[in-house]
Amino acid sequence: MRPQRSVLIVDRSEDSQEVLRTVLERRGWRTLAARRAEEGLEMARRYQPDLIVLDLELEECPPEDVYPRFERQASASGHHLIALGTVRPRGAGHGHGQFVAKPYHYGPLVRRIEQMLEQRSVVARAG
Amino acid sequence: MCGLAPPRPSHSVWEPLTVPSLFVIRGNDQGTRFELNEPTIGLGRDSSNRVQLHDTEVSRRHAEIRRVDGGYAIADLESSNGTYVNGQRIRLHRLRSGDRVQVGRTLMLYTGPAEEGLTDVRQQVDIASPQQTGDRSRIIHSITGEEGSRIFDFEAEVPQNSWLARARSNLQIMYRTALAVSHTLDIDQLLQRIMELIFEWVDADRGCIMLIDPKTQKLEPQVRHVRRSTRADEKITVSQTIVDYVMERNEGVLTSDARQDDRWDAAASILQMGIREAICVPMQGRYDVVGLIYIDTFTTPQDIIHNVRANKFTQDHLKLMIAIAHQAALAVEDTRYYSAMVHAERLAAVGQTIATLSHHIKNILQGIRGGSYLIEMGLADHDESLVAKGWKIVEKNQNKISTLVMDMLTFSKEREPELVPADLNQVTADVIELMQARAEELDVELHWHPDPAIPTLVFDPEGVHRAVLNVVTNALDAAAESPERGRVEVTTEMCAGEGRVRVMVDDNGPGIPKDQIDKLFSPFVSSKGGRGTGLGLPVSKKIIGEHGGQILVESEPNQGSRFTLELPAMMPDNDPSAQTDGPVQDDRPARAD
């Protein structure tokens, strides 16, 4: 049986959180959600999700500061990161981080999430 | 009953902003304001610089702005094209308010922190009534501003040709130039006036003022003036040698073509040709030479024969012309900077508006896409609950766009409030009812305390509804941030004595930082991140302002805020159709109670 994958959604928009949680949970994945950067980082440390979907436009933290903090966290714990934003932050798209420009369509975003989680399963099995 | 709750300590709303800044007034980044709030700030083309300039003539790391005792200094980092402050190339320069920093093609204006002395002065100077001060002074003489201009008028006892008379005349002309300069922001009009003043005072025949075109850097004639007795169509030819001399050396010159050379028979030459004298002076402003003023006069051979004085222009004339030209140059510079600033501010405002609007519309679009995606999935999987969930999101975002459009319309329209007799308690109660669902969603208590003493008043119920709604929406969002249970209290009160009526909205949110209070009512400055449109409070202020009222803000960090919407209590007149007791008889449908 494949282990249940978990996705952390860090987004201040209730709508985006609700849509992603609904869609991902229907695919059998566990979801967690946070509205603020600090809260998101804390959850990432505590629950070690397989993937973080991070909207860079958070309150009380400029997008250029949000990305590196989550990128460091992702590198440290080896999980994937998808950043959603208007401007691509420096370094995004390399290593553990990917970038999707806003406004995005949910179909392609969900497919990308699926691919990344699948990739992770393959890596895990190979390991 | 007035003052249902004690007022909270308030922050003064008029306190000046103290963040030093560089404001781009020329160049690709025109309209951008860089706030300087770190000890060291990079300036250059590279994106690693806090002050990033999109200017190919700026080096990647061009200069550095460093905090030094209460202000900032700028240091050039050995850039290729150099750093200039007020036209001078610098290596290190302590910045002062009003300094112009030029790098590449970009020109910026530095504004320093507010002077500390300012607050001290406020504390040290009071305007008080005589009763308070015991001052028994009385006015023994008064003079109008107009009278002031006669300060240099000649008096009978001063002989006309004495040095005193000349000195007075000179002072008078300077005073009048200063007046002319202070009275207009139109450069052409100003230069014309200055030329007229010069002609009133000196025996010139022709004159012109040329300004350096900021774009082409070439001298362009602006104003030409000839004395009536001179032929009006006569062309003024100014020698290039003189112009170059004046502009390059920044010196005024007095010239005469009377032959000085002994090898010629001077007298004969003059009798044949007459004498042309000219004065040409640079217009030296605060920073640059902006142009020049030229006047000349011609003494005909006949006049010379008839013993009319030949040397009409003297050194005194030259000195005074330099002083006048300086005054005119200052005015030209001020006017130009003023227009550049207005233009840059306008560009900045337009840019800000577009950026903020597209941000909101983008977020709404994202919501609609999310909702639609769920509906699509629900339809494909025949899952009605998913369709319903998606539809709810789409609907919510439709409301958001409708609010945004309504706020935009209210804000942009020059509208008169539609004044009708209405019930303020009812209008406010409607808002409370409408917002109750939102309050529950946010887990915030929303309490309502109407003052039963409020009679039917004349106001625009729809406008006031919108104004109160926006303030309550804000309060709910603020209260939701409270570490305790969020709470919003809405209270109305009638102050019959003051002829005012108030709606007070208190929240127990985190409060508003002192420096943000000023910005609250500026359009598109939302402190609520993506939730606010940045138009809510400006719209409320506009509506209340149109009623002749005001919105007062009191806030204390970590304790909450109070917004007071204050309106003049206008009673309906005796028109039977607008009686307070009867139903409202108006073109508009009456509001249901």
XYZ file of C-alpha atoms in Angstrom:
720
model
C 0.000 0.000 0.000
C 1.382 3.384 -0.893
C 1.902 5.673 2.074
C -0.487 8.599 2.406
C 1.132 11.712 1.020
C 0.636 15.086 2.690
C 0.521 18.564 1.220
C 0.809 21.811 3.170
C -0.966 24.785 1.589
C 0.253 28.192 2.720
C -2.083 30.786 1.248
C -3.894 33.722 2.770
C -6.838 33.282 0.410
C -9.566 31.131 1.934
C -10.856 30.341 -1.563
C -7.558 28.965 -2.816
C -7.101 26.917 0.345
C -10.574 25.468 0.031
C -10.246 24.576 -3.654
C -6.833 22.906 -3.274
C -7.795 21.039 -0.105
C -10.997 19.734 -1.701
C -9.250 18.591 -4.859
C -6.216 17.028 -3.160
C -8.244 15.288 -0.454
C -10.437 13.724 -3.153
C -7.233 12.176 -4.515
C -6.574 10.622 -1.157
C -3.888 12.970 0.079
C -3.744 14.544 3.488
C -3.782 18.346 3.500
C -2.739 20.957 5.998
C -3.269 24.679 5.628
C -1.800 27.883 7.013
C -2.485 31.541 6.332
C 0.752 33.123 7.537
C 4.418 32.507 6.886
C 5.342 31.786 10.505
C 2.452 29.414 10.990
C 3.349 27.670 7.703
C 6.996 27.223 8.660
C 6.010 25.871 12.044
C 3.647 23.325 10.441
C 6.300 22.353 7.897
C 8.749 21.616 10.729
C 6.240 19.764 12.841
C 4.398 17.669 10.223
C 7.133 17.257 7.580
C 4.746 17.327 4.577
C 5.858 15.849 1.240
C 5.045 19.044 -0.609
C 4.386 22.669 0.252
C 2.219 24.805 -2.030
C 3.212 28.338 -1.079
C 1.498 31.513 -2.215
C 4.225 34.147 -1.983
C 1.778 36.999 -1.402
C 1.357 36.569 2.333
C 0.531 39.201 4.887
C 3.252 40.856 6.946
C 6.047 39.363 4.837
C 7.283 40.583 1.441
C 7.337 37.880 -1.296
C 11.121 38.158 -1.755
C 11.612 37.242 1.913
C 9.004 34.467 2.011
C 10.590 32.308 -0.678
C 14.112 31.831 0.751
C 12.750 30.933 4.187
C 10.576 28.137 2.803
C 13.284 27.099 0.349
C 15.721 26.592 3.236
C 13.121 24.613 5.130
C 12.380 22.475 2.031
C 16.088 21.758 1.426
C 16.650 20.881 5.057
C 13.817 18.363 5.280
C 13.940 17.203 1.648
C 10.372 18.021 0.657
C 9.179 19.727 -2.532
C 8.033 23.320 -2.838
C 5.758 24.977 -5.390
C 5.757 28.769 -5.127
C 2.838 30.749 -6.555
C 3.458 34.419 -7.229
C 3.374 37.344 -9.603
C 7.155 37.715 -9.879
C 9.543 34.733 -9.947
C 11.735 34.937 -6.866
C 15.468 34.527 -7.306
C 16.527 30.889 -7.256
C 13.008 29.533 -7.833
C 12.810 26.662 -10.318
C 16.045 25.019 -9.130
C 16.558 22.240 -6.642
C 13.509 21.626 -4.502
C 11.578 24.701 -5.577
C 9.290 25.271 -8.546
C 7.468 28.410 -9.568
C 3.983 28.955 -11.010
C 2.946 32.449 -12.124
C -0.304 33.964 -10.841
C -3.085 34.024 -11.917
C -2.793 30.282 -12.570
C -5.234 27.637 -13.757
C -6.014 24.902 -11.257
C -5.884 21.997 -13.751
C -2.174 22.348 -14.647
C -1.282 23.209 -11.032
C -2.974 20.077 -9.702
C -1.232 17.970 -12.402
C 2.117 19.393 -11.367
C 1.388 18.612 -7.722
C 0.525 15.061 -8.743
C 3.760 14.680 -10.727
C 5.880 15.917 -7.871
C 4.227 13.594 -5.372
C 4.580 10.667 -7.794
C 8.242 11.489 -8.328
C 8.671 11.464 -4.594
C 7.035 8.060 -4.314
C 9.406 6.672 -6.994
C 12.404 8.147 -5.185
C 11.125 6.735 -1.893
C 10.611 3.254 -3.389
C 14.024 3.314 -5.062
C 15.530 4.390 -1.750
C -26.649 61.853 25.606
C -23.151 62.533 24.456
C -19.976 60.586 25.075
C -21.333 57.124 25.751
C -17.833 55.760 26.028
C -14.680 57.607 27.093
C -12.544 58.539 24.114
C -9.339 56.598 23.647
C -6.029 58.455 23.558
C -5.538 59.426 19.973
C -2.504 59.877 17.824
C -2.272 63.222 16.180
C -3.270 62.760 12.585
C -1.250 65.704 11.302
C 2.136 64.523 12.504
C 4.569 64.794 9.587
C 5.918 61.680 7.932
C 9.519 61.259 8.867
C 10.869 58.640 6.451
C 13.637 60.127 4.286
C 13.264 59.361 0.588
C 14.664 59.714 -2.907
C 12.005 60.676 -5.438
C 12.778 60.177 -9.131
C 11.776 63.306 -11.023
C 13.474 62.463 -14.320
C 14.422 59.195 -16.009
C 12.874 55.796 -16.687
C 11.840 55.418 -13.065
C 10.110 58.800 -12.924
C 7.497 58.815 -10.194
C 9.155 56.153 -8.052
C 9.790 57.040 -4.437
C 12.483 55.070 -2.641
C 12.075 55.217 1.101
C 15.386 55.182 2.937
C 14.971 53.148 6.087
C 18.094 51.011 6.397
C 21.610 51.828 7.564
C 23.135 51.087 4.136
C 21.223 51.199 0.889
C 22.647 50.227 -2.488
C 21.904 52.313 -5.569
C 22.476 50.944 -9.048
C 21.197 49.088 -12.083
C 21.474 45.635 -10.515
C 18.393 44.156 -8.827
C 20.389 43.622 -5.630
C 20.121 47.370 -4.997
C 17.291 48.678 -2.836
C 17.334 51.719 -5.087
C 17.291 49.948 -8.423
C 17.336 52.294 -11.428
C 16.424 51.211 -14.937
C 19.026 53.405 -16.572
C 21.778 52.028 -18.802
C 24.092 54.875 -17.853
C 23.978 53.834 -14.211
C 26.574 51.291 -13.056
C 25.481 47.952 -11.629
C 26.583 49.036 -8.185
C 26.766 52.757 -8.618
C 26.562 54.380 -5.217
C 25.696 53.719 -1.626
C 23.449 55.687 0.699
C 24.609 55.523 4.287
C 22.881 56.579 7.463
C 24.880 59.189 9.352
C 23.768 60.891 12.557
C 20.096 61.439 11.905
C 20.331 61.733 8.128
C 21.898 60.136 5.082
C 25.048 60.567 3.023
C 25.658 59.336 -0.515
C 28.969 57.791 -1.583
C 29.949 57.051 -5.169
C 31.250 53.478 -5.619
C 33.722 54.429 -8.350
C 30.912 54.343 -10.913
C 31.746 54.835 -14.598
C 29.645 57.947 -15.078
C 29.885 59.409 -11.605
C 27.383 60.637 -9.031
C 26.345 64.278 -9.018
C 24.682 66.258 -6.275
C 23.318 69.659 -7.280
C 25.410 69.523 -10.445
C 28.712 68.793 -8.679
C 30.445 65.441 -9.018
C 30.873 63.952 -5.545
C 32.641 61.065 -3.863
C 30.894 61.425 -0.523
C 28.219 63.959 0.246
C 25.995 64.535 3.267
C 22.459 64.840 1.844
C 20.188 67.721 2.755
C 16.488 68.096 1.966
C 16.080 69.437 -1.548
C 19.391 68.028 -2.837
C 19.228 66.825 -6.440
C 21.045 63.571 -6.992
C 21.902 62.770 -10.606
C 23.191 59.385 -11.735
C 23.222 58.598 -15.452
C 20.064 60.088 -16.916
C 18.156 59.757 -13.676
C 17.493 62.781 -11.505
C 16.224 62.307 -7.976
C 15.155 64.661 -5.240
C 16.184 63.903 -1.662
C 13.809 64.618 1.201
C 15.350 64.278 4.638
C 13.762 63.295 7.927
C 11.500 65.895 9.506
C 13.566 68.367 11.471
C 13.535 67.635 15.155
C 13.272 71.324 15.819
C 9.806 71.279 14.322
C 8.192 69.510 17.268
C 10.142 71.623 19.727
C 8.892 74.792 18.124
C 5.320 73.600 18.412
C 5.829 73.113 22.104
C 7.562 76.420 22.542
C 5.202 78.668 20.622
C 1.593 79.093 21.701
C -1.251 81.161 20.409
C -3.220 82.185 23.442
C -5.972 84.599 24.362
C -5.074 87.840 26.265
C -6.942 86.457 29.286
C -4.558 83.508 29.418
C -1.418 85.565 29.026
C -2.392 88.806 30.757
C -1.040 90.602 27.720
C -2.213 94.199 27.539
C -0.695 95.039 24.173
C -2.844 96.984 21.751
C -2.371 97.746 18.089
C -0.991 101.236 17.655
C -0.330 101.156 13.928
C -1.187 98.864 11.042
C -0.115 98.751 7.439
C -1.383 96.858 4.390
C 0.795 94.650 2.227
C 0.377 97.149 -0.574
C 1.773 99.909 1.578
C 4.874 97.777 2.126
C 5.777 98.116 -1.530
C 6.066 101.877 -1.133
C 8.895 101.497 1.317
C 11.409 102.582 -1.286
C 9.387 105.466 -2.751
C 11.262 108.683 -3.238
C 10.727 111.392 -0.734
C 10.910 115.030 -1.604
C 13.899 115.808 0.552
C 16.187 113.293 -1.133
C 17.918 114.895 -4.133
C 17.176 112.832 -7.227
C 20.777 112.338 -8.249
C 22.230 111.472 -4.884
C 23.619 107.975 -4.162
C 20.771 107.546 -1.718
C 18.203 108.098 -4.454
C 20.000 105.558 -6.661
C 20.256 103.041 -3.869
C 16.552 103.432 -3.140
C 15.728 103.057 -6.786
C 17.792 99.882 -6.950
C 16.162 98.442 -3.849
C 12.777 99.296 -5.199
C 13.428 97.501 -8.473
C 14.648 94.416 -6.564
C 11.584 94.503 -4.357
C 9.308 94.706 -7.372
C 11.186 91.881 -9.092
C 10.744 89.736 -6.004
C 7.023 90.534 -6.024
C 6.710 89.693 -9.723
C 8.519 86.425 -9.146
C 6.314 85.442 -6.232
C 3.048 86.101 -8.005
C 3.068 83.639 -10.869
C 3.877 80.071 -11.773
C 3.691 80.818 -15.509
C 7.218 81.231 -16.855
C 6.289 83.277 -19.961
C 4.177 85.668 -17.963
C 6.906 86.007 -15.379
C 9.655 86.742 -17.896
C 7.435 89.277 -19.677
C 6.850 91.069 -16.388
C 10.554 91.109 -15.599
C 11.370 92.544 -19.008
C 8.784 95.297 -18.471
C 10.296 96.110 -15.084
C 13.761 96.369 -16.618
C 12.462 98.741 -19.281
C 10.766 100.925 -16.682
C 14.026 101.355 -14.913
C 16.746 101.508 -17.550
C 16.964 103.382 -20.801
C 17.118 100.309 -23.027
C 15.726 100.131 -26.535
C 15.486 96.404 -27.006
C 15.738 93.397 -24.810
C 15.236 89.685 -24.785
C 15.356 86.744 -22.399
C 16.633 83.385 -23.589
C 16.248 80.142 -21.657
C 18.172 76.913 -22.067
C 15.798 74.239 -23.307
C 16.163 71.386 -20.773
C 15.893 68.800 -23.572
C 18.148 70.251 -26.285
C 20.401 72.285 -23.978
C 20.169 75.104 -26.532
C 19.307 78.713 -25.803
C 15.817 79.572 -26.989
C 14.471 83.134 -27.030
C 11.399 83.417 -24.772
C 10.558 87.093 -24.472
C 11.380 90.048 -26.673
C 10.648 93.634 -25.785
C 11.261 96.911 -27.639
C 10.740 100.488 -26.600
C 7.882 102.163 -28.417
C 10.090 104.582 -30.300
C 12.128 101.696 -31.712
C 11.059 99.842 -34.842
C 9.115 96.854 -33.576
C 10.094 94.534 -36.406
C 13.799 95.145 -35.973
C 15.598 91.902 -35.360
C 17.728 91.612 -32.233
C 21.066 90.071 -33.062
C 23.109 88.984 -30.087
C 26.767 88.244 -30.690
C 27.625 84.565 -30.221
C 30.940 85.622 -28.657
C 29.101 87.530 -25.938
C 26.635 84.687 -25.354
C 29.458 82.148 -25.050
C 31.398 84.427 -22.715
C 28.389 84.940 -20.455
C 27.336 81.301 -20.374
C 30.779 79.771 -20.004
C 32.192 82.130 -17.439
C 28.878 82.770 -15.756
C 29.612 86.505 -15.749
C 27.552 89.474 -16.802
C 29.036 91.833 -19.390
C 28.585 95.449 -20.400
C 29.609 96.103 -24.004
C 29.891 99.116 -26.209
C 30.918 99.339 -29.824
C 32.353 102.860 -29.402
C 35.840 102.620 -30.876
C 38.484 102.625 -28.212
C 41.318 102.102 -30.615
C 43.622 105.072 -30.986
C 44.451 104.122 -34.526
C 40.996 105.152 -35.586
C 39.520 108.522 -35.430
C 37.104 107.612 -32.697
C 34.970 110.715 -32.863
C 34.481 110.421 -36.606
C 33.508 106.799 -36.367
C 30.941 107.455 -33.666
C 29.437 110.297 -35.600
C 29.013 108.041 -38.572
C 27.773 104.926 -36.895
C 26.364 105.948 -33.523
C 26.995 103.802 -30.442
C 25.384 100.524 -29.456
C 25.685 99.520 -25.806
C 24.520 96.239 -24.434
C 24.237 94.364 -21.149
C 24.112 90.590 -21.151
C 23.808 88.662 -17.876
C 23.500 84.984 -17.013
C 20.387 83.771 -15.216
C 22.101 81.903 -12.394
C 19.682 79.805 -10.389
C 20.178 77.700 -7.298
C 21.862 74.939 -9.264
C 22.495 75.919 -12.885
C 22.521 78.763 -15.322
C 19.043 78.570 -16.838
C 19.381 81.284 -19.479
C 20.388 84.892 -20.054
C 18.943 88.388 -20.225
C 20.124 90.781 -22.904
C 19.316 94.491 -23.296
C 20.811 97.066 -25.606
C 20.468 100.689 -26.534
C 21.509 102.716 -29.518
C 22.581 106.349 -29.495
C 22.267 107.871 -32.949
C 24.906 110.201 -34.419
C 22.314 112.966 -34.246
C 21.846 112.451 -30.523
C 25.589 112.524 -30.036
C 25.796 115.796 -31.926
C 22.967 117.176 -29.809
C 24.917 116.196 -26.729
C 22.602 113.504 -25.486
C 24.458 111.382 -22.945
C 26.194 108.548 -24.753
C 27.012 106.029 -22.006
C 23.527 105.070 -20.992
C 24.540 101.795 -19.320
C 26.728 101.844 -16.223
C 28.313 99.284 -13.897
C 25.429 99.876 -11.496
C 23.041 98.762 -14.209
C 25.104 95.656 -14.783
C 25.137 94.721 -11.098
C 21.444 95.195 -10.740
C 20.745 93.222 -13.900
C 22.707 90.299 -12.447
C 20.604 90.462 -9.290
C 17.357 90.603 -11.276
C 18.469 87.717 -13.492
C 19.210 85.641 -10.377
C 15.717 86.265 -9.008
C 14.187 85.342 -12.356
C 16.319 82.196 -12.577
C 15.211 81.044 -9.122
C 11.616 81.464 -10.177
C 12.191 79.571 -13.439
C 13.855 76.713 -11.571
C 11.121 76.562 -8.930
C 8.423 76.519 -11.558
C 10.173 73.794 -13.541
C 10.745 71.613 -10.493
C 7.215 72.167 -9.363
C 5.851 70.976 -12.733
C 8.284 68.050 -12.825
C 7.199 67.058 -9.332
C 3.513 67.327 -10.184
C 4.078 65.240 -13.309
C 6.127 62.649 -11.442
C 3.589 62.463 -8.601
C 0.805 61.985 -11.127
C 2.698 59.183 -12.879
C 3.380 57.571 -9.516
C -0.300 57.780 -8.591
C -1.434 56.280 -11.901
C 1.135 53.480 -11.580
C 0.059 52.778 -8.020
C -3.611 52.731 -9.001
C -3.057 50.299 -11.857
C -0.834 48.045 -9.741
C -3.348 47.892 -6.905
C -6.369 47.409 -9.130
C -4.728 44.622 -11.113
C -3.707 42.952 -7.855
C -7.313 42.918 -6.608
C -8.731 41.833 -9.942
C -6.104 39.087 -10.160
C -7.124 37.749 -6.744
C -10.800 37.820 -7.661
C -10.020 36.059 -10.940
C -8.089 33.421 -9.011
C -11.133 32.864 -6.817
C -13.473 32.559 -9.802
C -11.097 30.090 -11.474
C -10.991 28.027 -8.279
C -14.775 27.959 -7.974
C -15.201 27.096 -11.671
C -12.663 24.292 -11.365
C -14.680 22.714 -8.550
C -17.907 23.108 -10.556
C -16.274 21.406 -13.578
C -15.064 18.557 -11.404
C -18.449 18.231 -9.718
C -20.230 18.111 -13.091
C -17.799 15.492 -14.427
C -18.144 13.338 -11.315
C -21.891 14.028 -10.918
C -21.140 15.345 -7.454
C -23.655 18.029 -6.592
C -22.030 18.978 -3.303
C -18.846 19.843 -5.186
C -20.814 21.991 -7.654
C -22.460 23.779 -4.735
C -19.100 24.373 -3.069
C -17.630 25.786 -6.300
C -20.663 27.939 -6.911
C -20.388 29.478 -3.437
C -16.814 30.539 -4.184
C -17.793 31.995 -7.576
C -20.657 33.909 -5.974
C -18.437 35.300 -3.218
C -15.999 36.619 -5.803
C -18.809 38.117 -7.844
C -19.753 40.094 -4.746
C -16.159 41.158 -4.318
C -15.950 42.529 -7.842
C -19.283 44.255 -7.385
C -18.016 45.940 -4.191
C -14.835 46.988 -5.949
C -16.752 48.488 -8.865
C -19.231 50.246 -6.558
C -16.393 51.716 -4.478
C -14.573 52.798 -7.635
C -17.703 54.496 -8.959
C -18.428 56.233 -5.661
C -14.865 57.359 -5.383
C -14.554 58.658 -8.924
C -17.958 60.283 -9.293
C -18.446 63.900 -8.471
C -21.755 63.327 -6.841
C -24.031 65.272 -4.583
C -25.553 63.258 -1.743
C -29.246 62.560 -2.308
C -30.590 64.185 0.812
C -33.886 62.779 2.073
C -35.382 62.349 5.542
C -34.202 59.006 6.861
C -33.571 57.072 10.043
C -29.876 56.764 10.942
C -30.553 53.939 13.407
C -32.351 51.980 10.717
C -29.560 52.539 8.184
C -26.987 51.374 10.751
C -29.150 48.425 11.818
C -29.278 47.307 8.174
C -25.492 47.283 8.086
C -25.326 45.247 11.308
C -27.801 42.729 9.939
C -25.892 42.464 6.687
C -22.554 41.965 8.449
C -23.765 39.489 11.087
C -22.976 36.514 8.846
C -19.476 37.813 8.127
C -18.923 38.378 11.872
C -19.889 34.758 12.618
C -17.580 33.545 9.868
C -14.716 35.454 11.491
C -15.813 34.436 14.991
C -16.228 38.065 16.013
C -19.005 39.395 18.299
C -20.890 42.247 16.685
C -22.886 44.401 19.128
C -25.259 47.210 18.305
C -26.231 50.112 20.624
C -28.677 52.511 18.960
C -29.452 55.850 20.590
C -33.261 56.014 20.662
C -33.117 59.817 20.851
C -32.062 60.153 17.207
C -34.956 61.671 15.252
C -35.518 61.434 11.521
C -32.724 63.422 9.902
C -31.921 64.539 6.405
C -29.051 62.614 4.791
C -28.283 60.292 1.902
C -29.266 56.878 3.339
C -27.584 54.860 0.594
C -24.339 56.796 0.869
C -24.255 56.612 4.660
C -25.088 52.900 4.484
C -22.007 52.389 2.285
C -19.845 54.587 4.547
C -20.862 52.701 7.729
C -20.598 49.339 5.953
C -17.008 49.966 4.915
C -15.998 51.043 8.415
C -17.741 48.056 10.044
C -16.139 45.666 7.514
C -12.754 47.056 8.483
C -13.506 46.777 12.180
C -14.531 43.117 11.797
C -11.311 42.305 9.944
C -9.300 44.118 12.609
C -11.145 42.392 15.481
C -10.520 38.999 13.848
C -6.804 39.677 14.393
C -7.267 40.119 18.133
C -5.578 37.476 20.308
C -8.738 37.515 22.460
C -12.242 36.927 21.163
C -12.857 39.573 18.487
C -15.466 42.206 19.400
C -16.989 45.087 17.483
C -19.361 47.618 19.078
C -21.421 49.921 16.908
C -23.028 52.859 18.716
C -25.071 55.808 17.508
C -25.486 59.024 19.465
C -27.266 62.298 19.028
C -25.570 65.462 20.253
C -28.437 67.894 19.937
C -26.392 70.658 21.549
C -23.679 70.436 18.906
C -26.149 69.742 16.119
C -24.207 66.582 15.313
C -24.975 62.910 15.135
C -22.367 60.163 15.402
C -21.875 56.529 14.506
C -19.020 55.042 16.505
C -17.399 51.771 15.556
C -15.059 50.255 18.164
C -12.978 47.146 17.703
C -10.541 45.287 19.928
C -8.116 44.595 17.074
C -4.366 45.197 17.052
C -4.767 48.977 16.613
C -3.302 51.113 13.867
C 0.379 52.064 13.964
C 0.869 55.780 14.379
C 2.455 56.254 10.970
C -0.394 54.404 9.238
C -3.209 56.611 10.520
C -2.362 59.332 7.989
C -2.500 56.872 5.133
C -5.801 55.248 6.124
C -7.891 57.479 3.926
C -5.561 57.546 0.919
C -6.971 55.451 -1.905
C -5.322 52.099 -2.618
C -3.268 51.985 0.547
C -4.737 48.862 2.105
C -3.107 47.555 5.233
C -5.211 44.412 5.060
C -3.118 42.698 2.441
C -5.287 41.134 -0.230
C -8.579 41.413 1.609
C -9.155 45.121 1.280
C -9.656 46.990 -1.948
C -7.846 50.018 -0.536
C -10.956 52.022 -1.399
C -13.279 51.306 1.537
C -12.195 54.031 3.954
C -11.491 56.663 1.259
C -15.038 56.072 -0.020
C -16.466 56.413 3.507
C -14.542 59.623 4.012
C -15.745 61.005 0.691
C -19.396 60.268 1.470
C -19.248 61.676 5.002
C -17.285 64.689 3.702
C -20.001 65.343 1.107
C -22.481 65.566 3.970
C -20.293 68.167 5.654
C -19.192 65.652 8.272
C -15.911 63.971 9.167
C -14.432 60.657 10.258
C -12.270 60.680 13.375
C -9.845 57.900 14.199
C -8.541 57.022 17.630
C -6.300 54.039 18.043
C -4.115 52.449 20.662
C -1.705 49.616 19.808
C -2.923 46.216 21.049
C -6.130 47.722 22.434
C -8.128 48.560 19.360
C -9.475 51.452 17.382
C -12.488 53.688 17.305
C -13.800 55.210 14.090
C -16.339 57.991 14.613
C -18.462 59.003 11.640
C -19.775 62.449 12.494
C -22.589 64.061 10.507
C -24.385 67.380 10.888
C -27.851 66.629 12.294
C -30.029 68.216 9.635
C -33.665 68.300 10.651
C -36.324 67.944 7.960
C -37.962 71.321 7.258
C -41.675 71.948 7.696
C -42.562 70.591 4.304
C -45.508 68.257 5.052
C -44.077 65.660 2.697
C -40.992 65.451 4.866
C -42.649 65.214 8.269
C -40.720 63.280 10.835
C -43.686 61.266 12.057
C -45.364 60.363 8.815
C -44.076 57.961 6.221
C -41.430 59.337 3.917
C -43.090 60.693 0.812
C -40.443 60.984 -1.750
C -39.674 59.988 -5.327
C -37.632 57.158 -3.924
C -39.227 54.149 -2.286
C -39.398 54.514 1.461
C -37.046 52.359 3.458
C -38.822 49.486 5.145
C -38.737 49.600 8.923
